[in-house]
Protein backbone atom coordinates (compact mmCIF):
# COMPACT_ATOMS: atom_id res chain seq x y z
CA UNK A 1 0.00 0.00 0.00
CA UNK A 2 1.36 3.43 -1.00
CA UNK A 3 0.89 5.78 1.96
CA UNK A 4 1.96 8.94 0.12
CA UNK A 5 -1.34 9.51 -1.64
CA UNK A 6 -4.87 9.77 -0.27
CA UNK A 7 -6.92 6.58 -0.06
CA UNK A 8 -8.81 5.93 -3.24
CA UNK A 9 -6.43 7.92 -5.41
CA UNK A 10 -4.85 5.83 -8.14
CA UNK A 11 -2.82 8.29 -10.21
CA UNK A 12 0.78 9.17 -9.43
CA UNK A 13 0.51 12.95 -9.85
CA UNK A 14 1.69 15.19 -7.07
CA UNK A 15 0.30 18.62 -6.20
CA UNK A 16 1.86 21.48 -8.17
CA UNK A 17 3.78 24.40 -6.76
CA UNK A 18 1.41 26.86 -5.13
CA UNK A 19 1.49 30.59 -5.75
CA UNK A 20 2.45 31.25 -2.13
CA UNK A 21 5.40 28.83 -2.42
CA UNK A 22 6.55 30.67 -5.55
CA UNK A 23 6.22 34.01 -3.75
CA UNK A 24 8.29 32.70 -0.82
CA UNK A 25 11.01 31.47 -3.19
CA UNK A 26 10.98 34.82 -4.98
CA UNK A 27 11.41 36.77 -1.75
CA UNK A 28 14.52 34.74 -0.91
CA UNK A 29 16.34 35.96 -4.03
CA UNK A 30 18.17 39.22 -3.26
CA UNK A 31 17.36 41.03 -6.49
CA UNK A 32 13.60 40.50 -6.02
CA UNK A 33 13.84 41.57 -2.37
CA UNK A 34 15.63 44.78 -3.34
CA UNK A 35 13.27 45.45 -6.25
CA UNK A 36 10.31 45.33 -3.86
CA UNK A 37 12.05 47.64 -1.36
CA UNK A 38 13.20 50.12 -4.01
CA UNK A 39 9.70 50.19 -5.49
CA UNK A 40 8.23 50.97 -2.06
CA UNK A 41 10.56 53.97 -1.72
CA UNK A 42 10.25 55.22 -5.30
CA UNK A 43 6.46 55.00 -5.27
CA UNK A 44 6.17 56.98 -2.05
CA UNK A 45 4.96 54.04 0.07
CA UNK A 46 8.06 54.14 2.32
CA UNK A 47 10.50 56.92 3.31
CA UNK A 48 14.00 57.02 1.82
CA UNK A 49 15.69 56.38 5.16
CA UNK A 50 14.09 52.89 5.07
CA UNK A 51 16.99 51.98 2.75
CA UNK A 52 19.80 53.43 4.90
CA UNK A 53 21.37 50.13 5.95
CA UNK A 54 20.76 48.54 2.57
CA UNK A 55 22.74 50.94 0.37
CA UNK A 56 26.40 51.76 -0.18
CA UNK A 57 28.25 54.41 -2.12
CA UNK A 58 26.10 56.87 -4.06
CA UNK A 59 22.96 54.70 -4.07
CA UNK A 60 21.43 56.40 -1.05
CA UNK A 61 22.04 59.86 -2.57
CA UNK A 62 20.46 58.65 -5.82
CA UNK A 63 17.38 57.60 -3.87
CA UNK A 64 17.29 60.93 -2.01
CA UNK A 65 17.21 62.74 -5.39
CA UNK A 66 14.65 60.39 -7.00
CA UNK A 67 12.18 59.66 -4.18
CA UNK A 68 10.55 63.07 -3.54
CA UNK A 69 8.78 62.97 -6.91
CA UNK A 70 7.59 59.36 -6.34
CA UNK A 71 8.49 58.54 -9.96
CA UNK A 72 6.99 55.05 -9.82
CA UNK A 73 3.61 56.17 -8.46
CA UNK A 74 1.20 56.31 -11.39
CA UNK A 75 -1.21 59.20 -11.86
CA UNK A 76 -4.23 56.94 -11.28
CA UNK A 77 -2.83 55.96 -7.84
CA UNK A 78 -2.98 52.23 -8.68
CA UNK A 79 -0.58 50.21 -6.54
CA UNK A 80 2.59 49.42 -8.51
CA UNK A 81 4.03 45.89 -8.35
CA UNK A 82 7.20 44.18 -9.52
CA UNK A 83 6.05 42.12 -12.52
CA UNK A 84 9.43 40.62 -13.34
CA UNK A 85 12.96 40.98 -12.12
CA UNK A 86 15.98 39.68 -14.00
CA UNK A 87 19.60 39.41 -13.00
CA UNK A 88 23.07 39.32 -14.51
CA UNK A 89 26.19 38.31 -12.60
CA UNK A 90 29.19 40.23 -14.03
CA UNK A 91 31.42 38.76 -11.32
CA UNK A 92 31.39 37.11 -7.92
CA UNK A 93 29.42 39.04 -5.32
CA UNK A 94 27.78 41.36 -7.86
CA UNK A 95 24.27 41.34 -9.30
CA UNK A 96 23.10 43.78 -11.93
CA UNK A 97 19.32 43.58 -11.95
CA UNK A 98 16.41 45.05 -13.84
CA UNK A 99 12.76 45.14 -12.88
CA UNK A 100 9.56 45.67 -14.82
CA UNK A 101 7.14 47.64 -12.67
CA UNK A 102 3.48 47.38 -13.54
CA UNK A 103 0.61 49.54 -12.43
CA UNK A 104 -2.60 49.19 -14.36
CA UNK A 105 -1.73 49.62 -18.04
CA UNK A 106 1.54 51.41 -17.30
CA UNK A 107 4.91 49.62 -17.28
CA UNK A 108 8.08 51.25 -15.97
CA UNK A 109 11.68 50.08 -15.83
CA UNK A 110 14.15 50.13 -12.99
CA UNK A 111 17.77 48.95 -12.94
CA UNK A 112 20.00 48.53 -9.91
CA UNK A 113 23.29 47.02 -8.84
CA UNK A 114 23.82 44.88 -5.76
CA UNK A 115 27.16 44.12 -4.15
CA UNK A 116 27.81 41.51 -1.50
CA UNK A 117 29.94 42.69 1.40
CA UNK A 118 32.41 40.78 3.51
CA UNK A 119 29.58 40.13 5.95
CA UNK A 120 27.72 38.32 3.09
CA UNK A 121 24.93 40.93 3.10
CA UNK A 122 23.74 42.36 -0.20
CA UNK A 123 23.59 46.13 -0.53
CA UNK A 124 22.40 48.36 -3.35
CA UNK A 125 25.16 50.43 -4.91
CA UNK A 126 23.32 52.08 -7.84
CA UNK A 127 19.76 52.79 -9.00
CA UNK A 128 18.43 53.98 -12.36
CA UNK A 129 14.92 54.48 -13.65
CA UNK A 130 13.71 54.26 -17.24
CA UNK A 131 13.48 57.69 -18.80
CA UNK A 132 10.97 59.15 -21.17
CA UNK A 133 10.04 56.95 -24.10
CA UNK A 134 11.93 57.98 -27.22
CA UNK A 135 10.33 57.38 -30.60
CA UNK A 136 12.48 56.75 -33.66
CA UNK A 137 12.53 59.50 -36.28
CA UNK A 138 11.32 58.30 -39.67
PDB file of C-alpha atoms in Angstrom:
ATOM      1  CA  UNK A   1       0.000   0.000   0.000  1.00  0.00           C
ATOM      2  CA  UNK A   2       1.357   3.430  -1.004  1.00  0.00           C
ATOM      3  CA  UNK A   3       0.887   5.779   1.959  1.00  0.00           C
ATOM      4  CA  UNK A   4       1.963   8.942   0.116  1.00  0.00           C
ATOM      5  CA  UNK A   5      -1.342   9.508  -1.638  1.00  0.00           C
ATOM      6  CA  UNK A   6      -4.868   9.767  -0.267  1.00  0.00           C
ATOM      7  CA  UNK A   7      -6.920   6.584  -0.060  1.00  0.00           C
ATOM      8  CA  UNK A   8      -8.812   5.931  -3.244  1.00  0.00           C
ATOM      9  CA  UNK A   9      -6.428   7.920  -5.412  1.00  0.00           C
ATOM     10  CA  UNK A  10      -4.854   5.826  -8.140  1.00  0.00           C
ATOM     11  CA  UNK A  11      -2.821   8.291 -10.214  1.00  0.00           C
ATOM     12  CA  UNK A  12       0.785   9.166  -9.426  1.00  0.00           C
ATOM     13  CA  UNK A  13       0.510  12.953  -9.847  1.00  0.00           C
ATOM     14  CA  UNK A  14       1.691  15.187  -7.073  1.00  0.00           C
ATOM     15  CA  UNK A  15       0.297  18.617  -6.205  1.00  0.00           C
ATOM     16  CA  UNK A  16       1.864  21.481  -8.167  1.00  0.00           C
ATOM     17  CA  UNK A  17       3.784  24.398  -6.759  1.00  0.00           C
ATOM     18  CA  UNK A  18       1.413  26.860  -5.126  1.00  0.00           C
ATOM     19  CA  UNK A  19       1.486  30.595  -5.746  1.00  0.00           C
ATOM     20  CA  UNK A  20       2.449  31.252  -2.131  1.00  0.00           C
ATOM     21  CA  UNK A  21       5.401  28.832  -2.421  1.00  0.00           C
ATOM     22  CA  UNK A  22       6.547  30.666  -5.546  1.00  0.00           C
ATOM     23  CA  UNK A  23       6.218  34.007  -3.747  1.00  0.00           C
ATOM     24  CA  UNK A  24       8.293  32.698  -0.820  1.00  0.00           C
ATOM     25  CA  UNK A  25      11.011  31.472  -3.187  1.00  0.00           C
ATOM     26  CA  UNK A  26      10.980  34.823  -4.984  1.00  0.00           C
ATOM     27  CA  UNK A  27      11.407  36.770  -1.749  1.00  0.00           C
ATOM     28  CA  UNK A  28      14.517  34.743  -0.906  1.00  0.00           C
ATOM     29  CA  UNK A  29      16.336  35.957  -4.026  1.00  0.00           C
ATOM     30  CA  UNK A  30      18.174  39.223  -3.255  1.00  0.00           C
ATOM     31  CA  UNK A  31      17.357  41.029  -6.493  1.00  0.00           C
ATOM     32  CA  UNK A  32      13.597  40.503  -6.021  1.00  0.00           C
ATOM     33  CA  UNK A  33      13.836  41.567  -2.372  1.00  0.00           C
ATOM     34  CA  UNK A  34      15.633  44.778  -3.343  1.00  0.00           C
ATOM     35  CA  UNK A  35      13.265  45.447  -6.253  1.00  0.00           C
ATOM     36  CA  UNK A  36      10.309  45.333  -3.858  1.00  0.00           C
ATOM     37  CA  UNK A  37      12.048  47.644  -1.361  1.00  0.00           C
ATOM     38  CA  UNK A  38      13.198  50.125  -4.009  1.00  0.00           C
ATOM     39  CA  UNK A  39       9.699  50.186  -5.489  1.00  0.00           C
ATOM     40  CA  UNK A  40       8.226  50.968  -2.062  1.00  0.00           C
ATOM     41  CA  UNK A  41      10.562  53.968  -1.716  1.00  0.00           C
ATOM     42  CA  UNK A  42      10.246  55.218  -5.304  1.00  0.00           C
ATOM     43  CA  UNK A  43       6.457  55.003  -5.273  1.00  0.00           C
ATOM     44  CA  UNK A  44       6.170  56.980  -2.048  1.00  0.00           C
ATOM     45  CA  UNK A  45       4.962  54.040   0.075  1.00  0.00           C
ATOM     46  CA  UNK A  46       8.064  54.143   2.322  1.00  0.00           C
ATOM     47  CA  UNK A  47      10.496  56.916   3.308  1.00  0.00           C
ATOM     48  CA  UNK A  48      13.997  57.018   1.819  1.00  0.00           C
ATOM     49  CA  UNK A  49      15.687  56.375   5.164  1.00  0.00           C
ATOM     50  CA  UNK A  50      14.087  52.895   5.075  1.00  0.00           C
ATOM     51  CA  UNK A  51      16.994  51.981   2.750  1.00  0.00           C
ATOM     52  CA  UNK A  52      19.798  53.432   4.903  1.00  0.00           C
ATOM     53  CA  UNK A  53      21.374  50.129   5.955  1.00  0.00           C
ATOM     54  CA  UNK A  54      20.760  48.540   2.571  1.00  0.00           C
ATOM     55  CA  UNK A  55      22.738  50.938   0.371  1.00  0.00           C
ATOM     56  CA  UNK A  56      26.403  51.758  -0.182  1.00  0.00           C
ATOM     57  CA  UNK A  57      28.250  54.412  -2.117  1.00  0.00           C
ATOM     58  CA  UNK A  58      26.103  56.866  -4.063  1.00  0.00           C
ATOM     59  CA  UNK A  59      22.959  54.704  -4.074  1.00  0.00           C
ATOM     60  CA  UNK A  60      21.426  56.403  -1.046  1.00  0.00           C
ATOM     61  CA  UNK A  61      22.036  59.860  -2.566  1.00  0.00           C
ATOM     62  CA  UNK A  62      20.458  58.651  -5.819  1.00  0.00           C
ATOM     63  CA  UNK A  63      17.375  57.599  -3.866  1.00  0.00           C
ATOM     64  CA  UNK A  64      17.288  60.934  -2.010  1.00  0.00           C
ATOM     65  CA  UNK A  65      17.205  62.743  -5.386  1.00  0.00           C
ATOM     66  CA  UNK A  66      14.653  60.385  -7.000  1.00  0.00           C
ATOM     67  CA  UNK A  67      12.184  59.663  -4.179  1.00  0.00           C
ATOM     68  CA  UNK A  68      10.545  63.074  -3.540  1.00  0.00           C
ATOM     69  CA  UNK A  69       8.779  62.966  -6.912  1.00  0.00           C
ATOM     70  CA  UNK A  70       7.591  59.364  -6.338  1.00  0.00           C
ATOM     71  CA  UNK A  71       8.490  58.543  -9.960  1.00  0.00           C
ATOM     72  CA  UNK A  72       6.990  55.045  -9.817  1.00  0.00           C
ATOM     73  CA  UNK A  73       3.613  56.172  -8.460  1.00  0.00           C
ATOM     74  CA  UNK A  74       1.198  56.313 -11.389  1.00  0.00           C
ATOM     75  CA  UNK A  75      -1.209  59.197 -11.860  1.00  0.00           C
ATOM     76  CA  UNK A  76      -4.229  56.942 -11.283  1.00  0.00           C
ATOM     77  CA  UNK A  77      -2.829  55.957  -7.839  1.00  0.00           C
ATOM     78  CA  UNK A  78      -2.983  52.231  -8.677  1.00  0.00           C
ATOM     79  CA  UNK A  79      -0.581  50.213  -6.543  1.00  0.00           C
ATOM     80  CA  UNK A  80       2.587  49.417  -8.510  1.00  0.00           C
ATOM     81  CA  UNK A  81       4.027  45.890  -8.352  1.00  0.00           C
ATOM     82  CA  UNK A  82       7.199  44.176  -9.523  1.00  0.00           C
ATOM     83  CA  UNK A  83       6.052  42.122 -12.519  1.00  0.00           C
ATOM     84  CA  UNK A  84       9.425  40.620 -13.336  1.00  0.00           C
ATOM     85  CA  UNK A  85      12.964  40.981 -12.120  1.00  0.00           C
ATOM     86  CA  UNK A  86      15.983  39.684 -14.004  1.00  0.00           C
ATOM     87  CA  UNK A  87      19.597  39.406 -13.001  1.00  0.00           C
ATOM     88  CA  UNK A  88      23.068  39.324 -14.514  1.00  0.00           C
ATOM     89  CA  UNK A  89      26.194  38.307 -12.600  1.00  0.00           C
ATOM     90  CA  UNK A  90      29.187  40.226 -14.032  1.00  0.00           C
ATOM     91  CA  UNK A  91      31.424  38.759 -11.324  1.00  0.00           C
ATOM     92  CA  UNK A  92      31.387  37.113  -7.925  1.00  0.00           C
ATOM     93  CA  UNK A  93      29.417  39.038  -5.323  1.00  0.00           C
ATOM     94  CA  UNK A  94      27.784  41.358  -7.864  1.00  0.00           C
ATOM     95  CA  UNK A  95      24.269  41.339  -9.304  1.00  0.00           C
ATOM     96  CA  UNK A  96      23.104  43.777 -11.934  1.00  0.00           C
ATOM     97  CA  UNK A  97      19.325  43.585 -11.949  1.00  0.00           C
ATOM     98  CA  UNK A  98      16.410  45.050 -13.842  1.00  0.00           C
ATOM     99  CA  UNK A  99      12.763  45.136 -12.881  1.00  0.00           C
ATOM    100  CA  UNK A 100       9.557  45.670 -14.820  1.00  0.00           C
ATOM    101  CA  UNK A 101       7.144  47.643 -12.666  1.00  0.00           C
ATOM    102  CA  UNK A 102       3.480  47.384 -13.541  1.00  0.00           C
ATOM    103  CA  UNK A 103       0.613  49.545 -12.427  1.00  0.00           C
ATOM    104  CA  UNK A 104      -2.599  49.188 -14.357  1.00  0.00           C
ATOM    105  CA  UNK A 105      -1.732  49.624 -18.042  1.00  0.00           C
ATOM    106  CA  UNK A 106       1.541  51.406 -17.299  1.00  0.00           C
ATOM    107  CA  UNK A 107       4.907  49.616 -17.280  1.00  0.00           C
ATOM    108  CA  UNK A 108       8.079  51.249 -15.974  1.00  0.00           C
ATOM    109  CA  UNK A 109      11.681  50.080 -15.828  1.00  0.00           C
ATOM    110  CA  UNK A 110      14.152  50.128 -12.988  1.00  0.00           C
ATOM    111  CA  UNK A 111      17.769  48.949 -12.937  1.00  0.00           C
ATOM    112  CA  UNK A 112      19.999  48.532  -9.915  1.00  0.00           C
ATOM    113  CA  UNK A 113      23.291  47.024  -8.839  1.00  0.00           C
ATOM    114  CA  UNK A 114      23.820  44.881  -5.755  1.00  0.00           C
ATOM    115  CA  UNK A 115      27.160  44.118  -4.154  1.00  0.00           C
ATOM    116  CA  UNK A 116      27.806  41.508  -1.504  1.00  0.00           C
ATOM    117  CA  UNK A 117      29.936  42.694   1.401  1.00  0.00           C
ATOM    118  CA  UNK A 118      32.413  40.776   3.510  1.00  0.00           C
ATOM    119  CA  UNK A 119      29.576  40.132   5.955  1.00  0.00           C
ATOM    120  CA  UNK A 120      27.719  38.317   3.095  1.00  0.00           C
ATOM    121  CA  UNK A 121      24.932  40.932   3.095  1.00  0.00           C
ATOM    122  CA  UNK A 122      23.741  42.362  -0.199  1.00  0.00           C
ATOM    123  CA  UNK A 123      23.592  46.130  -0.533  1.00  0.00           C
ATOM    124  CA  UNK A 124      22.397  48.358  -3.346  1.00  0.00           C
ATOM    125  CA  UNK A 125      25.159  50.432  -4.911  1.00  0.00           C
ATOM    126  CA  UNK A 126      23.315  52.085  -7.842  1.00  0.00           C
ATOM    127  CA  UNK A 127      19.757  52.787  -9.003  1.00  0.00           C
ATOM    128  CA  UNK A 128      18.433  53.977 -12.359  1.00  0.00           C
ATOM    129  CA  UNK A 129      14.923  54.480 -13.652  1.00  0.00           C
ATOM    130  CA  UNK A 130      13.711  54.257 -17.240  1.00  0.00           C
ATOM    131  CA  UNK A 131      13.479  57.692 -18.801  1.00  0.00           C
ATOM    132  CA  UNK A 132      10.974  59.151 -21.165  1.00  0.00           C
ATOM    133  CA  UNK A 133      10.038  56.946 -24.101  1.00  0.00           C
ATOM    134  CA  UNK A 134      11.932  57.975 -27.222  1.00  0.00           C
ATOM    135  CA  UNK A 135      10.334  57.379 -30.604  1.00  0.00           C
ATOM    136  CA  UNK A 136      12.478  56.748 -33.656  1.00  0.00           C
ATOM    137  CA  UNK A 137      12.525  59.495 -36.284  1.00  0.00           C
ATOM    138  CA  UNK A 138      11.320  58.299 -39.670  1.00  0.00           C
TER     139      UNK A 138
END
